[in-house]
mmCIF file of C-alpha atoms and ligand atoms in Angstrom:
data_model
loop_
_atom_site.group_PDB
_atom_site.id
_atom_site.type_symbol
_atom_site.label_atom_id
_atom_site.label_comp_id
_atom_site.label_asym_id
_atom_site.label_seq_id
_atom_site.Cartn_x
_atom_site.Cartn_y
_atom_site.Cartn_z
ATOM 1 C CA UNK A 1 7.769 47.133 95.280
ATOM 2 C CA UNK A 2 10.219 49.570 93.684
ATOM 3 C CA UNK A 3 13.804 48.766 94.882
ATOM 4 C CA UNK A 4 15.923 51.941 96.358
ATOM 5 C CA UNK A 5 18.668 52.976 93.622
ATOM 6 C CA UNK A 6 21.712 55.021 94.255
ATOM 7 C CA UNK A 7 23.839 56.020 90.885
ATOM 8 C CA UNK A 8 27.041 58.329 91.260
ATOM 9 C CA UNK A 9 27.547 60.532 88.633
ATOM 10 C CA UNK A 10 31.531 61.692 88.418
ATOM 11 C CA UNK A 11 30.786 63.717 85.507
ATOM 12 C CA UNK A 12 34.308 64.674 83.899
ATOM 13 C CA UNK A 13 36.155 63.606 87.075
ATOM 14 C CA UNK A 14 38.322 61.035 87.873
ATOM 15 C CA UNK A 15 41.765 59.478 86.773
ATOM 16 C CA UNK A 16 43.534 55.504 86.619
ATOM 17 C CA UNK A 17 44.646 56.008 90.333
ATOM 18 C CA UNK A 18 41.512 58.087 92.154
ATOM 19 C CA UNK A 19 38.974 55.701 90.190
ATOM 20 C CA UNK A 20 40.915 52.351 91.615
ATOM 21 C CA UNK A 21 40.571 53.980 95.027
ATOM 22 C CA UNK A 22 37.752 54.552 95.276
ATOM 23 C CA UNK A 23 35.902 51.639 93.962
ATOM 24 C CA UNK A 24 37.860 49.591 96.320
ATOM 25 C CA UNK A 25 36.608 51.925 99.214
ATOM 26 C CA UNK A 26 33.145 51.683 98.087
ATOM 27 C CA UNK A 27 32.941 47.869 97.167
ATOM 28 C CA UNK A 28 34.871 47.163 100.959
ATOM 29 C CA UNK A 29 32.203 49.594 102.271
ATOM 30 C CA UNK A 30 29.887 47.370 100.585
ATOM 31 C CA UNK A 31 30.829 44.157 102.068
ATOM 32 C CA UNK A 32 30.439 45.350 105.195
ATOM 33 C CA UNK A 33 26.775 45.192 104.971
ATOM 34 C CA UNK A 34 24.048 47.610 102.947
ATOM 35 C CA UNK A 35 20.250 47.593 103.432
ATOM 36 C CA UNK A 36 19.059 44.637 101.391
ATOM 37 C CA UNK A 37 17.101 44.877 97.946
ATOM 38 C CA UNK A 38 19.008 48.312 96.850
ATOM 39 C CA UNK A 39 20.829 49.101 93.362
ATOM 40 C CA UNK A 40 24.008 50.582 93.413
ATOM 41 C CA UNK A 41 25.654 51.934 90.126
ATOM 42 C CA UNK A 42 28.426 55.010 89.156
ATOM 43 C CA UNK A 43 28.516 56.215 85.714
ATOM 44 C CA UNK A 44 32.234 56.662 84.968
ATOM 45 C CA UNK A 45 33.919 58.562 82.451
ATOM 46 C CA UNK A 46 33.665 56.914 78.959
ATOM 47 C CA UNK A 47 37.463 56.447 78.815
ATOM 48 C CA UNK A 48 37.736 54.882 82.397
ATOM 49 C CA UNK A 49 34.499 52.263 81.673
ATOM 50 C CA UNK A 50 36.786 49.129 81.028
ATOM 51 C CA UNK A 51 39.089 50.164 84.188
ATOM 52 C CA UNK A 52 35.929 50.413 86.395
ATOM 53 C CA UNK A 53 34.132 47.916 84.963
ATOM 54 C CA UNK A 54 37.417 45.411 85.893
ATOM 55 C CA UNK A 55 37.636 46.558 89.594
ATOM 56 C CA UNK A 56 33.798 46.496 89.958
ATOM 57 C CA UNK A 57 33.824 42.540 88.505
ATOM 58 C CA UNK A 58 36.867 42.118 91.083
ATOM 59 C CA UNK A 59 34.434 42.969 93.752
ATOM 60 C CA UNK A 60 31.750 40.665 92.861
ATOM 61 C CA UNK A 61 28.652 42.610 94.744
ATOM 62 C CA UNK A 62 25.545 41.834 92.651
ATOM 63 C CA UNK A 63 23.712 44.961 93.813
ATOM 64 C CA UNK A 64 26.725 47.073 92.368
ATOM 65 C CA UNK A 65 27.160 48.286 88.431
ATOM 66 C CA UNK A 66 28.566 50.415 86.111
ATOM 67 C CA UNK A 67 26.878 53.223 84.268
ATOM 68 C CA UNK A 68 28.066 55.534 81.121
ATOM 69 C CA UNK A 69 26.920 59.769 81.374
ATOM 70 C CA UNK A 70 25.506 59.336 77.823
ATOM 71 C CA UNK A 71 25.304 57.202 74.803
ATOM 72 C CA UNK A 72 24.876 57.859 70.826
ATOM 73 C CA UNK A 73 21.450 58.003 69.121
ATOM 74 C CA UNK A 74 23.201 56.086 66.379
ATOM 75 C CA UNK A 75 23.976 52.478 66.418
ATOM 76 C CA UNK A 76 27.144 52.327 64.403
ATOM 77 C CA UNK A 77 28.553 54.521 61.536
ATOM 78 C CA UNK A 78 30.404 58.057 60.560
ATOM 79 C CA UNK A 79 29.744 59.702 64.077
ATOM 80 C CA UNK A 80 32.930 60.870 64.879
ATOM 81 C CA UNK A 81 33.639 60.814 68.780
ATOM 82 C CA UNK A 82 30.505 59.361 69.968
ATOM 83 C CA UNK A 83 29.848 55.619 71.463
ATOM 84 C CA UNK A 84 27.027 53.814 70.462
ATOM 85 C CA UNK A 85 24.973 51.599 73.401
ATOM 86 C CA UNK A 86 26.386 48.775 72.236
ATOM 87 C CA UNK A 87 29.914 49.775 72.581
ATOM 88 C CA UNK A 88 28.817 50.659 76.483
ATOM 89 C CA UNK A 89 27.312 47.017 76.610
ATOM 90 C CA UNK A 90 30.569 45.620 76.037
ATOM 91 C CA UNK A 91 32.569 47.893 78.235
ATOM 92 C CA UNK A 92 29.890 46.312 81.202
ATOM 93 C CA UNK A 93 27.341 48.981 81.559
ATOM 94 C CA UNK A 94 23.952 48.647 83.034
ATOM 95 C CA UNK A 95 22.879 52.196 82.883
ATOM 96 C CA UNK A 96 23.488 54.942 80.629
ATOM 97 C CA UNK A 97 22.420 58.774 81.900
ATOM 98 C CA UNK A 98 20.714 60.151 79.163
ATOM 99 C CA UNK A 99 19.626 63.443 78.686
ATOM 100 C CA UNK A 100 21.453 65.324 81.895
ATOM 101 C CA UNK A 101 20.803 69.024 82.180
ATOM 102 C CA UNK A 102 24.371 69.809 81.534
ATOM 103 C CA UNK A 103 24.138 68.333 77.757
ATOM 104 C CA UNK A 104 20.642 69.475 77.321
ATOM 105 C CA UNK A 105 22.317 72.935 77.566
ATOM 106 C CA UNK A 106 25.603 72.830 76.351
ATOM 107 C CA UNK A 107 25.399 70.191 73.721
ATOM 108 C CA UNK A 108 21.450 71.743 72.332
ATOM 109 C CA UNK A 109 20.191 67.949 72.966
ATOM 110 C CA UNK A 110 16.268 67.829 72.628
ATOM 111 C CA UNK A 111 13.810 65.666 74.415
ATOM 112 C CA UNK A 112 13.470 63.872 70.700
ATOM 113 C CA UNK A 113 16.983 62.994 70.925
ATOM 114 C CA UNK A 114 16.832 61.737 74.329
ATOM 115 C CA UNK A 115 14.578 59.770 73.654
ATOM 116 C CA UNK A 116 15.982 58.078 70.876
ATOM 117 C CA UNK A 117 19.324 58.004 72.816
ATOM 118 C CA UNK A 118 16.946 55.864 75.679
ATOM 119 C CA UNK A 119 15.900 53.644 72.281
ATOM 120 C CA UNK A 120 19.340 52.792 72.172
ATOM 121 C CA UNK A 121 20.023 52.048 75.597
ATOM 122 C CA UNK A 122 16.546 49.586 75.763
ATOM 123 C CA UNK A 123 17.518 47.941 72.968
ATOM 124 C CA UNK A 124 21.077 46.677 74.310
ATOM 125 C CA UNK A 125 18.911 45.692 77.850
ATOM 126 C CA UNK A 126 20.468 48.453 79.462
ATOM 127 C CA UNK A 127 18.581 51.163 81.579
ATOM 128 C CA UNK A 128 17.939 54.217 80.291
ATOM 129 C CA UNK A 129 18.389 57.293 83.072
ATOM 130 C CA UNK A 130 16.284 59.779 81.322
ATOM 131 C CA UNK A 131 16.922 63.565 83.364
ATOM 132 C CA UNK A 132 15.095 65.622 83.109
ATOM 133 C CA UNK A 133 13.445 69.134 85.419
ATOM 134 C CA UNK A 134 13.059 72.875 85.218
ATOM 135 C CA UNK A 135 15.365 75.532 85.589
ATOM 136 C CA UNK A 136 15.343 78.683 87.922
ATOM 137 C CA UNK A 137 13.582 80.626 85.629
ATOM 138 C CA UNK A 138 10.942 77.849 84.652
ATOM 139 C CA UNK A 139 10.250 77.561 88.473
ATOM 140 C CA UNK A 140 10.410 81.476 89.344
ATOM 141 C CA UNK A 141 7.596 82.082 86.821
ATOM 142 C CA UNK A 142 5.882 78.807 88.281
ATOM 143 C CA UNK A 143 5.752 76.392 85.205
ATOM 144 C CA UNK A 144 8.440 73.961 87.077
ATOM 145 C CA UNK A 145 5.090 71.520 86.507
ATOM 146 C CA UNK A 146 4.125 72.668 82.905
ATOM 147 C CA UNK A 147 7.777 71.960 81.707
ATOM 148 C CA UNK A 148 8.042 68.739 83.442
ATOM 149 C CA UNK A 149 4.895 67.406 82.148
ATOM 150 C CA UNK A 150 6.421 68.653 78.280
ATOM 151 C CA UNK A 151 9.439 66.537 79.068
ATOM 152 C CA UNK A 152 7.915 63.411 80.238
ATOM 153 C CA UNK A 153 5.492 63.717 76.840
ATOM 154 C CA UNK A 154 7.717 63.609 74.619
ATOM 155 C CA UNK A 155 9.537 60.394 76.105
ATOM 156 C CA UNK A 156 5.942 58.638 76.676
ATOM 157 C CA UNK A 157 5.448 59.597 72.671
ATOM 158 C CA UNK A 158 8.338 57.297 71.215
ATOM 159 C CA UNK A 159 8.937 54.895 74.453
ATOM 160 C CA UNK A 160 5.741 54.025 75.316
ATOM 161 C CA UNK A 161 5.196 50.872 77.283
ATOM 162 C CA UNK A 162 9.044 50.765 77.376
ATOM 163 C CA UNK A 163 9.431 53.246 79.906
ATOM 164 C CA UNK A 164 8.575 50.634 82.211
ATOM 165 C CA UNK A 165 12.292 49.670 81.731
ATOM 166 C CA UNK A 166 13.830 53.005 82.408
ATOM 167 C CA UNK A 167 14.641 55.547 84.929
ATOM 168 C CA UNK A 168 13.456 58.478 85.275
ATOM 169 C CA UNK A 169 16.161 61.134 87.336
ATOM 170 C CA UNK A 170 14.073 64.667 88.411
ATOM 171 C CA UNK A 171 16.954 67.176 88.850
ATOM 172 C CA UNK A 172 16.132 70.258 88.659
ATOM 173 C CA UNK A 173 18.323 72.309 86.908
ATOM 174 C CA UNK A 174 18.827 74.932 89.987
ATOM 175 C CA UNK A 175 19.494 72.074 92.531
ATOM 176 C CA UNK A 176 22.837 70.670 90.489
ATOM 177 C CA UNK A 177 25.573 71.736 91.780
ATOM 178 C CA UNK A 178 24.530 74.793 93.423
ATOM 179 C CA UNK A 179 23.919 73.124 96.731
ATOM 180 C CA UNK A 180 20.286 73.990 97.155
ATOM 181 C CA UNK A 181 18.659 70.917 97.031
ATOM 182 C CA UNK A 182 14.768 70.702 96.319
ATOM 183 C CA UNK A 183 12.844 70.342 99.856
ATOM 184 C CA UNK A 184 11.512 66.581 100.479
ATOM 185 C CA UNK A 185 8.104 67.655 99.955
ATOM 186 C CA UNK A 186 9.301 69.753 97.109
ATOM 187 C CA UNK A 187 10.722 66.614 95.067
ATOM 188 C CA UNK A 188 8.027 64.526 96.122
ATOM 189 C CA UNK A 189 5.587 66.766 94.624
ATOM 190 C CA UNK A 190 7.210 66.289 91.338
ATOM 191 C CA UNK A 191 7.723 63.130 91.485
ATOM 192 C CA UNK A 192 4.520 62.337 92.283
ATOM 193 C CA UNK A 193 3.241 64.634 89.522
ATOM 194 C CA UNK A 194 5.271 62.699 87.477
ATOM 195 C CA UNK A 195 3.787 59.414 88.289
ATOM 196 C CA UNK A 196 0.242 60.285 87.846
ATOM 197 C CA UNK A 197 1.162 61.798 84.479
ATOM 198 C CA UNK A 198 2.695 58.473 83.756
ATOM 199 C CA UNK A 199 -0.478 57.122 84.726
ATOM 200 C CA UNK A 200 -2.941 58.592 82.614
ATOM 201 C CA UNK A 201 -0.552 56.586 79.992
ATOM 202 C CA UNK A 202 -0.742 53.467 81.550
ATOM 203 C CA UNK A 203 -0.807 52.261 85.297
ATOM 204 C CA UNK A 204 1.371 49.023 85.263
ATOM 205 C CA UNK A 205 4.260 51.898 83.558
ATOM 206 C CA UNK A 206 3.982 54.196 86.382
ATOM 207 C CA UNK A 207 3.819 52.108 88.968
ATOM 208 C CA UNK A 208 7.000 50.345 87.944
ATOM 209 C CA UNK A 209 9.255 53.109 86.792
ATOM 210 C CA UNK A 210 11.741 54.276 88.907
ATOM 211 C CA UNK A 211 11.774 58.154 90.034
ATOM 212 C CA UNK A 212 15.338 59.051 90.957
ATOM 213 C CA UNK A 213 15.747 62.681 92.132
ATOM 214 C CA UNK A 214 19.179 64.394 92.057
ATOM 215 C CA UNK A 215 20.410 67.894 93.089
ATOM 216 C CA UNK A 216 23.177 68.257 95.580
ATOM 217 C CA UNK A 217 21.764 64.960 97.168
ATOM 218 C CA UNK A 218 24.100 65.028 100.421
ATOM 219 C CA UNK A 219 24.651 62.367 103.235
ATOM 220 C CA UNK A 220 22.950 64.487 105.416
ATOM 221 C CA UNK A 221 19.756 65.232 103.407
ATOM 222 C CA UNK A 222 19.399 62.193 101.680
ATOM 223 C CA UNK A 223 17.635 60.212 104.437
ATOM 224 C CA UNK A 224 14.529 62.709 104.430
ATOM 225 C CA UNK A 225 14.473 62.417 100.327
ATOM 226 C CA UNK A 226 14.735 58.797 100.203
ATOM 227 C CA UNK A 227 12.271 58.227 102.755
ATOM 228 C CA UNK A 228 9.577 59.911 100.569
ATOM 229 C CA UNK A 229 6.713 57.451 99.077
ATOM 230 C CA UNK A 230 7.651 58.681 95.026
ATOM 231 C CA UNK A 231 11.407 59.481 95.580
ATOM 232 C CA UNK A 232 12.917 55.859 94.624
ATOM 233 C CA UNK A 233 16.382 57.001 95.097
ATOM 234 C CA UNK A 234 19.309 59.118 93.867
ATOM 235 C CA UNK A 235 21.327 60.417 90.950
ATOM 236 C CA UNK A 236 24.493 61.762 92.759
ATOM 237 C CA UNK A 237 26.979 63.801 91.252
ATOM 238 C CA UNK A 238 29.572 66.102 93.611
ATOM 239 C CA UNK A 239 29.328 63.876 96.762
ATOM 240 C CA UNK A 240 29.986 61.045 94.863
ATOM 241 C CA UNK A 241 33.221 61.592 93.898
ATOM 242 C CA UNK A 242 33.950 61.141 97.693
ATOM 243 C CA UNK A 243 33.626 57.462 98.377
ATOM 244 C CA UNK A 244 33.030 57.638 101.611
ATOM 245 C CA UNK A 245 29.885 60.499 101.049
ATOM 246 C CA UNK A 246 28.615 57.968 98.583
ATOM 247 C CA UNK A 247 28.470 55.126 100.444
ATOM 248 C CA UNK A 248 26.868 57.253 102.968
ATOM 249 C CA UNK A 249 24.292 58.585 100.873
ATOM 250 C CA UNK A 250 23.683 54.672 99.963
ATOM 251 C CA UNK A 251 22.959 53.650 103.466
ATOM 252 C CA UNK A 252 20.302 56.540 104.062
HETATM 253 C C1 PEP B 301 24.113 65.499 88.659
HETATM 254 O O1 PEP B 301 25.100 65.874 88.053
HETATM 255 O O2 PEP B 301 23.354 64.676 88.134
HETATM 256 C C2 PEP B 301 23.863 66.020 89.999
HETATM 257 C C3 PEP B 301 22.744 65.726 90.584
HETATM 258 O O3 PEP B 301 24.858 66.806 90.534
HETATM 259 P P1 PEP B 301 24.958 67.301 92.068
HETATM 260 O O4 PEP B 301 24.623 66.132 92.945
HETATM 261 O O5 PEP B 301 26.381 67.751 92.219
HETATM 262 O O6 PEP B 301 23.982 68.420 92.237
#
C-alpha cells in the first residue's frame, strides 16, 4: 500500500519570520490529529533549510520533513552557486524536487540531467521528486501522452530499479500556477499511463513508486484528486505558502 504524500513547494518565497510562522502553524495543526500513514514534507528555500529544518526537529512529528527545490548533478567541486545532495543531507532533507517545469525552462535542464540530479539524491538516501508533464501546446496538439512517456524513458534508462525509491510529481506545465488544475480523471489518466509504462519495466517498480500530481492543487479540489486509485498525493506550490491551505490540502 502506497502511503498518501503531501510536499509544499514555496518556490522563491519565504523569509526568517513568515517561515517560523508558519511551520509552527502547520506542526500545531499537526498535533491536532492527521489521517494516519501520510507523509508530509515542504521544500524550503536553499538558504532557509537549516532554519526550517530546526523548527521542524522542534516539532518532533515523524510524518513531517524537509525538502530542497533542486540539488547539483555534481557531488563536490568548482560549481559555483550550486549545492550538492550531500550538502542538503546535512541541512536535514528528505526530499529534493528535481527537475520542476520552471527549471526545465528557464535553467535549459534536460531529462539526462535530471536524472543524474535524482542519482545524487538516491545516493545520499534521500527521495528524488522527479517532475515532470506536458505543456499547453504538447496537450493542444494531443501528445500530452507521447511526451510523458519520453520523460519517464529517459529516467527508467539511467535509474532503473532505483526508481522504486523516488517520486514521481505529474504537473503539467499549464496547471502550475495558472489555476486550472487537470480534471481528476484527467490526472488519473496520466498517472495511470504512467504506471503501466513503468510496468512494462518492471512490476515491483511501478507498483511501489509514488505518483504525486501537482497543478494549482487547492483545498477544495484536492479531495477528488487524492481520492483517485494512481494519484498518491500532492506537490503543492501557491496554496502552500498559506499554512492553513496546506494543512487543509493535507487532511483531504
Ligand atoms: C509547483 O510549483 O510545483 C506547483 C504545482 O505550483 P502550483 O500549485 O502553484 O500550481
Amino acid at each position: 500500500m502506497r502511503p498518501l504524500i503531501v510536499i509544499g513547494n514555496w518556490k522563491m518565497n519565504g523569509s526568517l519570520a513568515n517561515n517560523e510562522d508558519w511551520i509552527k502553524v502547520v506542526c500545531k495543526g499537526m498535533e491536532q490529529g492527521m489521517p494516519a500513514g501520510r507523509k508530509f514534507a515542504v521544500c524550503a528555500p536553499a538558504p532557509y533549510l537549516a532554519q526550517c529544518n530546526a523548527l521542524i526537529q522542534k516539532c518532533s512529528l515523524a510524518f513531517m520533513s524537509l525538502g530542497a527545490q533542486d540539488v547539483s548533478a555534481h557531488a563536490s567541486g568548482a560549481f559555483t552557486g550550486e549545492a550538492s545532495a550531500s550538502m542538503l543531507r546535512e541541512l536535514g532533507c528528505n526530499y529534493v524536487i528535481v527537475g520542476h517545469s520552471e527549471r526545465r525552462h528557464m535553467h535549459h535542464e534536460t531529462d539526462g540531467l535530471i536524472a543524474e540530479k535524482a542519482l545524487q539524491v538516491l545516493d545520499q538516501g534521500m527521495t528524488p521528486v522527479i517532475c515532470i508533464g506536458e505543456s499547453a501546446d504538447e496537450r493542444n496538439s494531443g501528445r500530452a501522452v507521447e511526451v510523458v512517456r519520453g520523460q519517464i524513458a529517459k529516467q527508467v534508462a539511467v535509474l532503473q530499479d532505483r526508481l522504486a525509491d523516488c517520486l514521481i510529481a505529474y504537473e503539467p506545465v499549464w496547471a502550475i500556477g495558472t489555476g486550472k488544475v487537470a480534471s481528476a480523471q484527467l490526472a488519473q489518466d496520466m498517472h495511470r499511463a504512467i504506471r503501466l509504462q513503468l510496468a512494462e519495466f518492471d512490476e515491483d517498480v511501478a507498483s511501489h513508486v509514488g505518483i504525486l500530481y501537482g497543478g494549482s492543487v487547492k483545498p477544495d479540489n484536492a479531495v477528488e484528486l487524492f481520492a483517485m486509485p494512481d494519484i498518491d498525493g500532492g506537490l503543492i506550490g501557491g496554496a502552500s505558502l498559506n499554512p492553513q491551505d496546506f494543512l487543509a490540502i493535507c487532511q483531504s
